[in-house]
Coordinates of C-alpha atoms and ligand atoms in Angstrom, one line a residue:
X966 CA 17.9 -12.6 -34.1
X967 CA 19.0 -9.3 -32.4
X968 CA 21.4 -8.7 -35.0
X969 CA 19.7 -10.1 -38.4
X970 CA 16.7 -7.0 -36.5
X971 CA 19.9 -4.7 -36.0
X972 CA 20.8 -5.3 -40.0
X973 CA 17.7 -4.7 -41.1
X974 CA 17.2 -1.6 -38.9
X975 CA 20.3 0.1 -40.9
X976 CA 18.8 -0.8 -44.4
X977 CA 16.2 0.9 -43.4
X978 CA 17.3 3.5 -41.0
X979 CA 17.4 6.2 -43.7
X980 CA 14.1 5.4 -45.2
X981 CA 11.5 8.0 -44.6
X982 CA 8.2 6.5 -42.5
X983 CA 6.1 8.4 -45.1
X984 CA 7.5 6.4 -48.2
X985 CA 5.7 3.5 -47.0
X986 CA 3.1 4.5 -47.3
X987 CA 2.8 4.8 -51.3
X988 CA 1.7 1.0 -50.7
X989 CA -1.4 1.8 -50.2
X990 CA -2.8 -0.8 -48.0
X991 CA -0.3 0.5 -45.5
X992 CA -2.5 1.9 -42.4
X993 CA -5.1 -2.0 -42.6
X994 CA -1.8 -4.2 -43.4
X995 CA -0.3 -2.2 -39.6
X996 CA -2.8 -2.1 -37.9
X997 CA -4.8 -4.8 -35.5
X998 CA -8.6 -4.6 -33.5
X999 CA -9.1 -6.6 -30.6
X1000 CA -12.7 -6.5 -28.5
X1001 CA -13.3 -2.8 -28.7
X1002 CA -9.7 -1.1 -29.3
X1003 CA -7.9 -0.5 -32.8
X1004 CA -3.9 -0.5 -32.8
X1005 CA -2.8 1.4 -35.5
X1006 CA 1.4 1.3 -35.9
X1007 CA 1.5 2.3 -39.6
X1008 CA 3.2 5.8 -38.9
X1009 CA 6.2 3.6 -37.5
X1010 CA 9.3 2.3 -40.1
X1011 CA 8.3 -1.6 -39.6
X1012 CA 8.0 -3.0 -42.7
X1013 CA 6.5 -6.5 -43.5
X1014 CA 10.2 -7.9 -43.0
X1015 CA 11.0 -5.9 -39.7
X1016 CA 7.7 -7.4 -38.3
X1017 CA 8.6 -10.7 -39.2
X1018 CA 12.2 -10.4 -37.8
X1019 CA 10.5 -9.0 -34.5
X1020 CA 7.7 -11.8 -34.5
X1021 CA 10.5 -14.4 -34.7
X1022 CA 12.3 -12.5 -31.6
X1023 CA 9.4 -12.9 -29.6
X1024 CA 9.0 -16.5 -30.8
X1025 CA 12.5 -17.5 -30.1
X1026 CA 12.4 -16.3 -26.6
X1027 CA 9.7 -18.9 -25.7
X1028 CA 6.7 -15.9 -25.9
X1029 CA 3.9 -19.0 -26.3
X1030 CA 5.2 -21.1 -23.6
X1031 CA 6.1 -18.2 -20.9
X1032 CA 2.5 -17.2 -21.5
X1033 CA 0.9 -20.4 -20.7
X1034 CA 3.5 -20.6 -17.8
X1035 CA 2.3 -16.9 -16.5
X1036 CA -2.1 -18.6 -17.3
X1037 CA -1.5 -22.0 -15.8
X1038 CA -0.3 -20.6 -12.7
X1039 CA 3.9 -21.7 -13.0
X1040 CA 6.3 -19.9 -10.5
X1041 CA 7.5 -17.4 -13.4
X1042 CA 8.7 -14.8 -10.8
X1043 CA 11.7 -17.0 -10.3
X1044 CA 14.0 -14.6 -8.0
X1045 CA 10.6 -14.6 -5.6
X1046 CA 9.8 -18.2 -6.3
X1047 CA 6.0 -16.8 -7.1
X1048 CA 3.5 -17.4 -9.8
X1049 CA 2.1 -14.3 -11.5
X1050 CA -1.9 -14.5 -11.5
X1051 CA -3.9 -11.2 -12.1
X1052 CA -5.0 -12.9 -14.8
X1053 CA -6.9 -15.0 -12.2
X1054 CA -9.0 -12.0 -10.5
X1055 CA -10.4 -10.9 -13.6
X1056 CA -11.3 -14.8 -14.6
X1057 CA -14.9 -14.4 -14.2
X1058 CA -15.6 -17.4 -15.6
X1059 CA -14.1 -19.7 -12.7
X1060 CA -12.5 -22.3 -15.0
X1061 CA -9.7 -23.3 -12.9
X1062 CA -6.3 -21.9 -12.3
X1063 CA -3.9 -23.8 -10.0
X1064 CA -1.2 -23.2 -7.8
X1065 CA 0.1 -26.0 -6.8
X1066 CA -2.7 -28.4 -7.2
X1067 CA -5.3 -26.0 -5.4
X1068 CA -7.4 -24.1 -7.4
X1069 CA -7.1 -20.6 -6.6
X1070 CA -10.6 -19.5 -8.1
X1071 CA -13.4 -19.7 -5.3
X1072 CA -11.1 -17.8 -3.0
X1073 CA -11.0 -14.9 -5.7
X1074 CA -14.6 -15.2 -6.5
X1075 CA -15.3 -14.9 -3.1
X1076 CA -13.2 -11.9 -2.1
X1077 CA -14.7 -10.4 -5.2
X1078 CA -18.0 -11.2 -3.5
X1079 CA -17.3 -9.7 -0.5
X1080 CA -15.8 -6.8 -1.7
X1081 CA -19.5 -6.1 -3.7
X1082 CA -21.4 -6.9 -0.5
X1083 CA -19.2 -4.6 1.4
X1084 CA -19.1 -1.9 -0.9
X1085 CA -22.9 -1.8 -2.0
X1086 CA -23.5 -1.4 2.3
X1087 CA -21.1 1.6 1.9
X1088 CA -22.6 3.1 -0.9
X1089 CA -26.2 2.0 0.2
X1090 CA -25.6 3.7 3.6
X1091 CA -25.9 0.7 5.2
X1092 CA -22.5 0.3 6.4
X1093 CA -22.3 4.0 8.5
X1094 CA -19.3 5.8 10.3
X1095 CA -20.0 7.1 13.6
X1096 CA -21.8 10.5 12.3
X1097 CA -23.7 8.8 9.4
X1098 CA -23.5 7.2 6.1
X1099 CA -20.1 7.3 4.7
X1100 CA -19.7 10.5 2.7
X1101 CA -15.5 10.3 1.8
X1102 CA -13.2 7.3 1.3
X1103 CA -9.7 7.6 2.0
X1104 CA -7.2 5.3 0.6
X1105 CA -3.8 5.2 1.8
X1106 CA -1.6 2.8 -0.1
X1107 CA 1.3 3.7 -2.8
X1108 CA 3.1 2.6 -5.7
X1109 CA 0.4 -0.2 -6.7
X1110 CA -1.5 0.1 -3.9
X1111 CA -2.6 3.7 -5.1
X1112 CA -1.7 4.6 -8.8
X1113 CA -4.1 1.9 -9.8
X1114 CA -7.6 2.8 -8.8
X1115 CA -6.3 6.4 -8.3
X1116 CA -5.9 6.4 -12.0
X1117 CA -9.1 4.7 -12.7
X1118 CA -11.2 6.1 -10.1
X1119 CA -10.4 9.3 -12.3
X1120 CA -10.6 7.4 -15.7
X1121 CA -14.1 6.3 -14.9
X1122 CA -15.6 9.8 -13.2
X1123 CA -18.6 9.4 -15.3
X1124 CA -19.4 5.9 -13.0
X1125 CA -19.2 7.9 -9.8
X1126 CA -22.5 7.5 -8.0
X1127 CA -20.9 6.6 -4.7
X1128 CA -19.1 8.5 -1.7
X1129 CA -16.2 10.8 -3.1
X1130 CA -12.8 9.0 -3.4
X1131 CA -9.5 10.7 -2.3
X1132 CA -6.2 9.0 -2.4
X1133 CA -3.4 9.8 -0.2
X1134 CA 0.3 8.2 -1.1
X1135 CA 3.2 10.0 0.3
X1136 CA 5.0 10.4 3.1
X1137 CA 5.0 14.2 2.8
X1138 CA 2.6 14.9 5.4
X1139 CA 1.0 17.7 3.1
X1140 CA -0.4 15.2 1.0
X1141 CA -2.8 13.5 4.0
X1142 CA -3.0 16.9 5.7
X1143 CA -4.5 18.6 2.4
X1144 CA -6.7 15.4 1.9
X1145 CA -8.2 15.8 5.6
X1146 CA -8.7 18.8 5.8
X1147 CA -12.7 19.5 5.0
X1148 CA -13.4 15.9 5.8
X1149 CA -15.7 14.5 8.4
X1150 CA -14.1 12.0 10.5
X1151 CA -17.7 10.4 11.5
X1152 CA -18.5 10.1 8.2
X1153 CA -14.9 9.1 6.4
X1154 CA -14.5 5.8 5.6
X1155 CA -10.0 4.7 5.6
X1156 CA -8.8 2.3 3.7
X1157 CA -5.1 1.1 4.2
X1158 CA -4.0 -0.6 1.2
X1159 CA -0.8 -2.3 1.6
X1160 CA 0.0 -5.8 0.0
X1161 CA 3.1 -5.7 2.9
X1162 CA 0.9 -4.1 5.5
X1163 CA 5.1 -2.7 6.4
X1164 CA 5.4 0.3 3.9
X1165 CA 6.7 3.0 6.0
X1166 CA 4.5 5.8 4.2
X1167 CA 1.6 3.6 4.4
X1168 CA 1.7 3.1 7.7
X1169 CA 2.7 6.4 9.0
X1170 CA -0.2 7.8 7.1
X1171 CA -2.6 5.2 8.4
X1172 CA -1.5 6.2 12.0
X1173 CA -1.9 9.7 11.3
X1174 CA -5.4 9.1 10.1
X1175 CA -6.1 7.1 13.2
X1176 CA -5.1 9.9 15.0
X1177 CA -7.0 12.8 13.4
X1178 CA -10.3 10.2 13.2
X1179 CA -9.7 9.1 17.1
X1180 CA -10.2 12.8 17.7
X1181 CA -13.9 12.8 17.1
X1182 CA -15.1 9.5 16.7
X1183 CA -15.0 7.0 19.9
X1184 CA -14.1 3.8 17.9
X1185 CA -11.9 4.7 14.8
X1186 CA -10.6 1.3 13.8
X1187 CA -14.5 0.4 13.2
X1188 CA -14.3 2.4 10.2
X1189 CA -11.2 1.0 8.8
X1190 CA -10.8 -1.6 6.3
X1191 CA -7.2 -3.5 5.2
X1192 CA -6.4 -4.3 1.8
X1193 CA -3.3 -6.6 2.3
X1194 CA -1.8 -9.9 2.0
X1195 CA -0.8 -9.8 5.5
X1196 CA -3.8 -10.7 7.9
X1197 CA -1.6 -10.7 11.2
X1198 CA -0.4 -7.2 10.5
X1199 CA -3.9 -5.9 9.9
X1200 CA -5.3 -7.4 13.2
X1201 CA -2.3 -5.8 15.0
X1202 CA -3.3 -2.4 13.6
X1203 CA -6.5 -3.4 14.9
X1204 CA -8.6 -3.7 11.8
X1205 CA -11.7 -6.5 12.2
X1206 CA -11.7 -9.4 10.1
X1207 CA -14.5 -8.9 8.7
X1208 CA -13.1 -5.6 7.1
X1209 CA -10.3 -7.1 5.8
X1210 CA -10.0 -7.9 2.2
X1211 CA -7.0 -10.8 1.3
X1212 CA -5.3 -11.7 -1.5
X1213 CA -2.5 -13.9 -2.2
X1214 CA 1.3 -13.3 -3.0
X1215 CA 0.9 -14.4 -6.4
X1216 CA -0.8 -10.9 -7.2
X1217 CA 2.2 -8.1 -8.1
X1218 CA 1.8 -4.9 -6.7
X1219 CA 1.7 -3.1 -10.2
X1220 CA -0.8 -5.9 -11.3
X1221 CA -2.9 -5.3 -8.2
X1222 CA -5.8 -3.3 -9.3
X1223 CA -8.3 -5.8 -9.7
X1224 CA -8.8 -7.3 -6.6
X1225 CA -9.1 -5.9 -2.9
X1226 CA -6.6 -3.3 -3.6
X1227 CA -9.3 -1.8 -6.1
X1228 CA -11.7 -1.2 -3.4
X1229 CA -12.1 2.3 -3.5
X1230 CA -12.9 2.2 -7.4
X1231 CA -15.6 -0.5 -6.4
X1232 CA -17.0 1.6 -3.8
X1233 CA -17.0 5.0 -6.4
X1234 CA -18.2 2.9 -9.4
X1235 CA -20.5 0.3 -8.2
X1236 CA -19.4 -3.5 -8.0
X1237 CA -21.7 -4.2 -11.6
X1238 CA -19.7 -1.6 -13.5
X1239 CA -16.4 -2.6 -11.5
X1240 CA -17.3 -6.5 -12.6
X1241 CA -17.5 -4.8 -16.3
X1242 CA -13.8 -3.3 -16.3
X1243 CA -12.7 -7.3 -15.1
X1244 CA -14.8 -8.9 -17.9
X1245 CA -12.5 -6.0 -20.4
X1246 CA -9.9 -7.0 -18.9
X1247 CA -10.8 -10.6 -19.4
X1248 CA -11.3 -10.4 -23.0
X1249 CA -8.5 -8.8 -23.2
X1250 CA -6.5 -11.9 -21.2
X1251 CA -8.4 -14.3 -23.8
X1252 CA -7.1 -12.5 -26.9
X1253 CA -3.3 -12.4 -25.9
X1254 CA -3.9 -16.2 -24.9
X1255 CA -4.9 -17.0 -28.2
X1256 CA -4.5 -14.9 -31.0
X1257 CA -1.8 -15.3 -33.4
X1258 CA 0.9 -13.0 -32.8
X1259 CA 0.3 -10.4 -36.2
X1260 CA -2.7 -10.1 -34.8
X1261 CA -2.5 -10.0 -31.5
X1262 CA -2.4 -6.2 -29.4
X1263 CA -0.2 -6.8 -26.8
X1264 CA 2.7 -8.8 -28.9
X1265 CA 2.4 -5.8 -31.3
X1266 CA 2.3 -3.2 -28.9
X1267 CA 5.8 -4.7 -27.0
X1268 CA 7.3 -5.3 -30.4
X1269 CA 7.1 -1.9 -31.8
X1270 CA 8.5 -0.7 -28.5
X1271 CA 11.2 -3.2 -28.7
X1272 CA 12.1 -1.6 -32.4
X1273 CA 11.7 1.8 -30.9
X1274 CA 14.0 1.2 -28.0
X1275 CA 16.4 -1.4 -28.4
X1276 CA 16.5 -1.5 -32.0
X1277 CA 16.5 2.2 -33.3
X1278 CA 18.1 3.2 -29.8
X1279 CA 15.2 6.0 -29.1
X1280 CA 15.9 6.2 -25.0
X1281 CA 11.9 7.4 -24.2
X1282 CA 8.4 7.3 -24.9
X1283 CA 5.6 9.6 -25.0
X1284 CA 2.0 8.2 -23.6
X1285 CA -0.5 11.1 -25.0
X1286 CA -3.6 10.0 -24.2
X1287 CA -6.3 12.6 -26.0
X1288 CA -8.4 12.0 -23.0
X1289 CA -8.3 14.1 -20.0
X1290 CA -9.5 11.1 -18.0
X1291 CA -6.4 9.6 -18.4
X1292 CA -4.6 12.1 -16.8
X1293 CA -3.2 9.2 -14.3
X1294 CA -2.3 6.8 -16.5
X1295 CA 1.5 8.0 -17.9
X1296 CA 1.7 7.4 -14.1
X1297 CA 0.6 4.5 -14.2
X1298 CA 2.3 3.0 -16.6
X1299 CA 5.4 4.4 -15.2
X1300 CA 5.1 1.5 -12.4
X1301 CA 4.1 -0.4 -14.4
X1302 CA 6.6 -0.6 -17.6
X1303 CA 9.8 0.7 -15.2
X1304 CA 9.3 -0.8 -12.0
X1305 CA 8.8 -4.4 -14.4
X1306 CA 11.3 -3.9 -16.8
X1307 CA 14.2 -1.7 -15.3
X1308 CA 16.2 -4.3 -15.0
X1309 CA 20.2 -4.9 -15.4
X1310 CA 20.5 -8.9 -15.2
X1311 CA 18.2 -11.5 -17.0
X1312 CA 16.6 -14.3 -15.5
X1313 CA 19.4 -16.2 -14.9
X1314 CA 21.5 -13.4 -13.1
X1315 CA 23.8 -12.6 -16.5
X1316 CA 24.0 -9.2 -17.6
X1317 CA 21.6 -8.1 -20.2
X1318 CA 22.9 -7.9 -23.8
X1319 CA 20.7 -5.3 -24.6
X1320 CA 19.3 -2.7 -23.2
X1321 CA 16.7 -3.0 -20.3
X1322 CA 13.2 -0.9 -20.9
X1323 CA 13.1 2.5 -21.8
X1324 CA 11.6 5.3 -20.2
X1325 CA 7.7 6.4 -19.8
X1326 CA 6.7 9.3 -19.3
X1327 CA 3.4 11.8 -20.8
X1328 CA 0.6 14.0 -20.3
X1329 CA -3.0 14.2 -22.0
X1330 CA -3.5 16.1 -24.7
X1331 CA -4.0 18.9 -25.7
X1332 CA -1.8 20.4 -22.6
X1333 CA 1.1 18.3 -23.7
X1334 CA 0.9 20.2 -26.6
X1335 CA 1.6 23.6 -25.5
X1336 CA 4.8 22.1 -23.5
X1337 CA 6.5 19.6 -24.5
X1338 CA 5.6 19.2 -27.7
X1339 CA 8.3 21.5 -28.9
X1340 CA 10.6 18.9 -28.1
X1341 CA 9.2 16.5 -29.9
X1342 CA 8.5 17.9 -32.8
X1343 CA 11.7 19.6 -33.5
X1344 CA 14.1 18.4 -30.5
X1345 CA 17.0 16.5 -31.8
X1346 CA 16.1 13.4 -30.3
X1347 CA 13.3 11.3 -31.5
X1348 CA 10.5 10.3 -29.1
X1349 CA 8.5 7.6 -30.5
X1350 CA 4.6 8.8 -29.2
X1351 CA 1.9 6.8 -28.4
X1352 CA -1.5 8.6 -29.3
X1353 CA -5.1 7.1 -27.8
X1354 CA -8.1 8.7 -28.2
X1355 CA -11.8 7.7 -27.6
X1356 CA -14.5 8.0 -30.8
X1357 CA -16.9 9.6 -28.0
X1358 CA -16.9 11.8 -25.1
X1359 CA -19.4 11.9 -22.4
X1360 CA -20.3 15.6 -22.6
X1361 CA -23.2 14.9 -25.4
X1362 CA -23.7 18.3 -25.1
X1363 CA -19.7 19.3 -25.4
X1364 CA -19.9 17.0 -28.6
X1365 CA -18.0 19.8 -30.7
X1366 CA -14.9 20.2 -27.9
X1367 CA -14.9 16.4 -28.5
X1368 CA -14.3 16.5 -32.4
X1369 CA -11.7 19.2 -31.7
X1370 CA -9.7 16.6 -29.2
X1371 CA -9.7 14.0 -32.0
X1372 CA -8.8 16.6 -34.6
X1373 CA -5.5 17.4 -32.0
X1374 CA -4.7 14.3 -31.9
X1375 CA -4.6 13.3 -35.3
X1376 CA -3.0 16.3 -36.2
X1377 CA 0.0 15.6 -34.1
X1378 CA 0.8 12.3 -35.5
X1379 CA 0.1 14.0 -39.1
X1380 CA 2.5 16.1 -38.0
X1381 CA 5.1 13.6 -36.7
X1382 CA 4.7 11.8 -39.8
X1383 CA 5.1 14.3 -42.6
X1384 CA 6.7 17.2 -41.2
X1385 CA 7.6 20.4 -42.9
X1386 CA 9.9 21.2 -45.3
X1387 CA 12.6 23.9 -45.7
X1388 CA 10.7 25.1 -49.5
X1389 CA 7.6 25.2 -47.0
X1390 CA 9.0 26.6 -44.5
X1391 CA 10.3 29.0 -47.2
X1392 CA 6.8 29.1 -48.5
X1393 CA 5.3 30.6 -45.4
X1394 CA 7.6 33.3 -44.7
X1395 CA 8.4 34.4 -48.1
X1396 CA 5.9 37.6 -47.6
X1397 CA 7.1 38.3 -44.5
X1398 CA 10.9 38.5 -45.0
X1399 CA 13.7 38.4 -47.5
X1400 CA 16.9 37.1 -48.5
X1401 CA 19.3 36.2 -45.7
X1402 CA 16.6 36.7 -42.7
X1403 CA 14.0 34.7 -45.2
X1404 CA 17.0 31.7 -44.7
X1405 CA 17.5 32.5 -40.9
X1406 CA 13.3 32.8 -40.1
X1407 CA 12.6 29.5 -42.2
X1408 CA 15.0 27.1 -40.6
X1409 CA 13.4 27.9 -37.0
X1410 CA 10.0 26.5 -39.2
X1411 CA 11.5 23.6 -40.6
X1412 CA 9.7 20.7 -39.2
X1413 CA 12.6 16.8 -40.2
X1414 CA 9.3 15.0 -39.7
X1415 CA 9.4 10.9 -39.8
X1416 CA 9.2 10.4 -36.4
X1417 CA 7.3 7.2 -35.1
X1418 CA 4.1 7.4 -33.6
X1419 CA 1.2 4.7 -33.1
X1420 CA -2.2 5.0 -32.3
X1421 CA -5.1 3.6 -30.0
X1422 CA -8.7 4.7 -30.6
X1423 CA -11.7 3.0 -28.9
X1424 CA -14.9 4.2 -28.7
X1425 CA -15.8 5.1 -25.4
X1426 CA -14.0 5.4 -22.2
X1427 CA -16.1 3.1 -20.6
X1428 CA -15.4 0.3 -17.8
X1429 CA -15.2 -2.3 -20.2
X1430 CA -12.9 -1.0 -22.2
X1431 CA -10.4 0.8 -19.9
X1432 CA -10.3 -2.8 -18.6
X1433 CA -8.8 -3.6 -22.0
X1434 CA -6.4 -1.0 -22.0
X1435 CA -4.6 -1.5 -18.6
X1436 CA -4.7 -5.2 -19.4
X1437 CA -3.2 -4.8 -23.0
X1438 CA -0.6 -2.5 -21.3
X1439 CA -0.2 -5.3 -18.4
X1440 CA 0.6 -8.0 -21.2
X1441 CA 2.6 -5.4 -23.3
X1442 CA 5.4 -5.3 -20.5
X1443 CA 5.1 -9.1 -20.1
X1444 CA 6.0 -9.6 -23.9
X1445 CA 9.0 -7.3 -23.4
X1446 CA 10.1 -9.0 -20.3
X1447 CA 10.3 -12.1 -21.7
X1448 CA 11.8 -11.1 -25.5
X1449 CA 14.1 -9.2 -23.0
X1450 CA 15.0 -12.0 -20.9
X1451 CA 14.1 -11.0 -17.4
X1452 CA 11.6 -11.3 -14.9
X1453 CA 9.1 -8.7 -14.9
X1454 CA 7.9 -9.0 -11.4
X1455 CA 10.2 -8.4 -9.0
X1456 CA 11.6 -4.9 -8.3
X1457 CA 15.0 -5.2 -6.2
X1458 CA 15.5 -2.1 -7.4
X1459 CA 13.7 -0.1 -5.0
X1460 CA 15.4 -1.7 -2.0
X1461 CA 18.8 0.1 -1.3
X1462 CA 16.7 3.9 -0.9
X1463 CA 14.4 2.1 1.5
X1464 CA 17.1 0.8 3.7
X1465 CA 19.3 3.8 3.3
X1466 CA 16.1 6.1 4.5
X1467 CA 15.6 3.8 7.6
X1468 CA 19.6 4.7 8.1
X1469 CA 19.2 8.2 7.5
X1470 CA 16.1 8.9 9.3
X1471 CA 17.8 9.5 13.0
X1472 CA 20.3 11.6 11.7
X1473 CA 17.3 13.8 10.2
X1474 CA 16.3 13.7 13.7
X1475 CA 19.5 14.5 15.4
X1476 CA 19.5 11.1 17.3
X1477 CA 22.4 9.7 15.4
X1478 CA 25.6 11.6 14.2
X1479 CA 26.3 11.2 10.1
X1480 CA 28.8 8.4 10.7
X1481 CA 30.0 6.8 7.2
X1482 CA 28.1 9.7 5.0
X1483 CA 29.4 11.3 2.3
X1484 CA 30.5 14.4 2.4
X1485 CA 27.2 15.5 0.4
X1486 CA 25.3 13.9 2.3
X1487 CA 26.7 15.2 5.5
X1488 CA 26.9 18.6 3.8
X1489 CA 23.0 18.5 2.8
X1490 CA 22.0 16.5 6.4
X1491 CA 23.5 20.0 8.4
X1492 CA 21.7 22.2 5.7
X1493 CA 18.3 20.2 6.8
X1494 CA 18.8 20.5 10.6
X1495 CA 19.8 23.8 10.7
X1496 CA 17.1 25.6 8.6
X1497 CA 13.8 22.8 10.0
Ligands
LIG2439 O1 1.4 -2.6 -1.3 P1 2.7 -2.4 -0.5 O2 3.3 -3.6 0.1 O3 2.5 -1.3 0.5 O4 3.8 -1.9 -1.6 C1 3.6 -0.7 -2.3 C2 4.5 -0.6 -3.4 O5 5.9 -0.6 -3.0 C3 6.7 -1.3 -3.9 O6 6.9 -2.6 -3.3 C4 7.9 -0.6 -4.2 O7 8.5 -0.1 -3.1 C5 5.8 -1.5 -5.1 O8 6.1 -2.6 -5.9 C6 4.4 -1.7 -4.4 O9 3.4 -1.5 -5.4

């Protein structure tokens, strides 16, 4: 299938995107709604046949029945002999979802529970710190035991009727020291959010914040809460049962925002509109589940990144949400698309034949605009983009600076799409200049155009429906992983630093000499000892 795809992609190759769209159905026949978001991937070069080639990829790598696998519960993340389950925190329904003969459900329900009663107290003023009702909530976690409800906490501002959120992530102690400093301690509520309850930066910032809260308050562990899977590392750190919030290994890291580890949204947003982002989610699991894949988001959205990447060879993509809100989410999705699908082997240990998935990267616009944009628009390498923009704002009274946004946005992919000529480039200089210089000025103005872009509106960044984003992101990757061959939820990868680090740290400190270093490492090791 790979190479009847790679065929057709060279037919095709030299096709312009914009001559497909003399049919004039184009933009309804390439484009798909689901709950409250429209996917529109007209402004790409699939054409009925290319879909059809990809939709038979996706079928002939088992999509339907690795996707029941990943609902029912099955051990899909072979290499750690886990099943993959987000799926089942946002099941508010309770139908029942197994592991191994034990339904997994009431558990989830009731940590969800908890996590309402526990964070209505907090926002009540029920639950106080030492000084008072909690003012500031700190969560230390990283990778997906930050970027997630750091990303929504700011997606969903508009929600935030409860103590101020801050996040703190890395080891750099400039990041918990700038956090700190203005806070109370008496009146700071920490949160360590560690699925391992053993990531070094975790933990050394938890300790740190021990240590600043232990300087004014008597009992500091009393206002700590654990996020983790780990309940014997939490009570060593000395956090109460009670304020500890478990999940099982079955939840991913990456996939861990809508359980215990989203906490700190809950306690920002209110459990009622947190319970709203799961039930977007949810709709969101129930449309991948069953819609047919032509029209279903997340097939769609992983196959045109498969044509993008491993068909047409493009090596990036562009995430430009027209949304400030969204600021955190190229982030986000950074973890979540490369940390899943960076991988070199398939399943079964072989070598992938292809390559593995492609990298993420992007900024809201409009700033991307006046930086990067260049790039894209005239760099020599193409970056297929993916636009998003919401119908509405929030600032009724900003409604114009709204209309602008949307205007920015669709003007890019206009822009993407049609490009500019050199007799319009011509065109617009022609009073300006003449003869050779005419040539010279209109080439910088020149515009090649074609370049693939898709679009996701929806109408309002609300909880609901930012729910349906991440999760339609969530079941993207999955899609790829699987037409891909691997297994999406491990990450090997980001072992060998880790252990390196713990080897490196004495010789940072001077307790150890640089014994089987490099000679750059040895040469950058003095440079750091002698200038600290
Ligand atoms: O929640 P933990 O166990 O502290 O892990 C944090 C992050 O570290 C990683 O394991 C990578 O090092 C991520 O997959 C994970 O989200």
């Amino acid at each position: 299938m790979w190479d009847k795809l790679k065929a057709h992609h060279a037919q095709v190759a030299d096709r312009s995107i914009l001559s497909l769209f003399e049919t004039p159905d184009r933009a309804t026949g390439f484009s798909a709604e689901a709950g409250a978001l429209l996917f529109d991937f007209s402004k790409t070069n699939i054409d009925a046949e290319g879909l059809s080639l990809l939709i038979d990829l996706a079928e002939d790598a088992g999509l339907a029945e690795r996707r029941e696998a990943m609902f029912i519960g099955a051990r899909i993340n072979e290499t750690e002999g886990r099943a993959v389950l987000h799926t089942a925190l946002r099941n508010l329904d309770a139908t029942p979802v197994e592991v191994d003969g034990q339904d997994v459900m009431p558990e989830v329900l009731e940590t969800l529970d908890r996590m309402e009663a526990f964070a209505s107290d907090v926002r009540a003023g029920r639950f106080k710190g030492q000084g008072g009702a909690i003012t500031d909530v700190v969560n230390i976690g990283i990778g997906g035991s930050d970027l997630g409800p750091a990303m929504a906490a700011i997606a969903l501002k508009p929600y935030a009727d409860g103590p101020r959120c801050h996040f703190v992530s890395n080891v750099d102690g400039a990041h918990i020291a700038d956090t700190l400093r203005g806070l109370d301690p008496t009146t700071t509520l920490v949160i360590v959010a560690s699925k391992t309850f053993t990531t070094i930066e975790t933990m050394t910032n938890a300790n740190t914040a021990r240590r600043w809260m232990a300087e004014k308050v008597k009992d500091p562990a009393a206002q700590f809460v654990a996020l983790s899977t780990a309940a014997r590392r939490t009570a060593e750190f000395g956090i109460a049962a009670e304020r500890v919030f478990g999940f099982a290994d079955w939840v991913g890291g990456r996939y861990s925002m809508w359980g215990p580890i989203g906490l700190s949204l809950m306690i920002a947003i209110g459990g009622g509109d947190f319970r709203a982002m799961l039930r977007g989610a949810q709709a969101m699991d129930r449309h991948f589940r069953t819609a047919a894949p032509a029209e279903n988001l997340p097939v769609l959205l992983a196959l045109v990144g498969i044509w993008h990447h491993q068909i047409c060879g493009y090596p990036t993509r562009a995430v430009l949400p027209y949304e400030q809100r969204l600021a955190r989410l190229p982030a986000y999705l950074q973890q979540l698309e490369m940390e899943s699908n960076g991988k070199r082997v398939s399943m079964d240990g072989e070598a992938l034949q292809v390559v593995s998935g492609p990298v993420v990267w992007g900024e809201p616009g409009t700033n991307g605009q006046h930086a990067f944009y260049q790039l894209i628009h005239q760099g020599t390498e193409v970056v297929p983009c993916e636009f998003m923009f919401a119908a509405k704002g929030f600032e009724s009274d900003l409604h114009y600076q709204h209309q602008l946004l949307v205007a920015n946005c669709l003007a890019q992919s206009e822009a993407l799409l049609k490009g500019r000529s050199l007799d319009e480039a011509r065109a617009q200089v022609s009073g300006k200049f003449e003869g050779e210089e005419l040539e010279r000025q209109a080439q910088h103005r020149v515009f090649p155009g074609n370049r693939p872009s898709t679009t996701l509106a929806y109408p309002q960044l609300t909880p609901g429906v930012l729910g349906q984003i991440v999760a339609l992101y969530e079941h993207r990757v999955f899609v790829e992983g699987v037409v891909l061959g691997i297994n999406s939820f491990d990450q090997w990868g980001v072992e060998l630093g880790k252990e390196l680090a713990k080897s490196l740290e004495p010789m940072v400190t001077g307790e150890a000499e640089p014994v089987g270093k490099d000679s750059s490492t040895r040469l950058l090791l003095d440079y750091a000892k002698a200038k600290a």
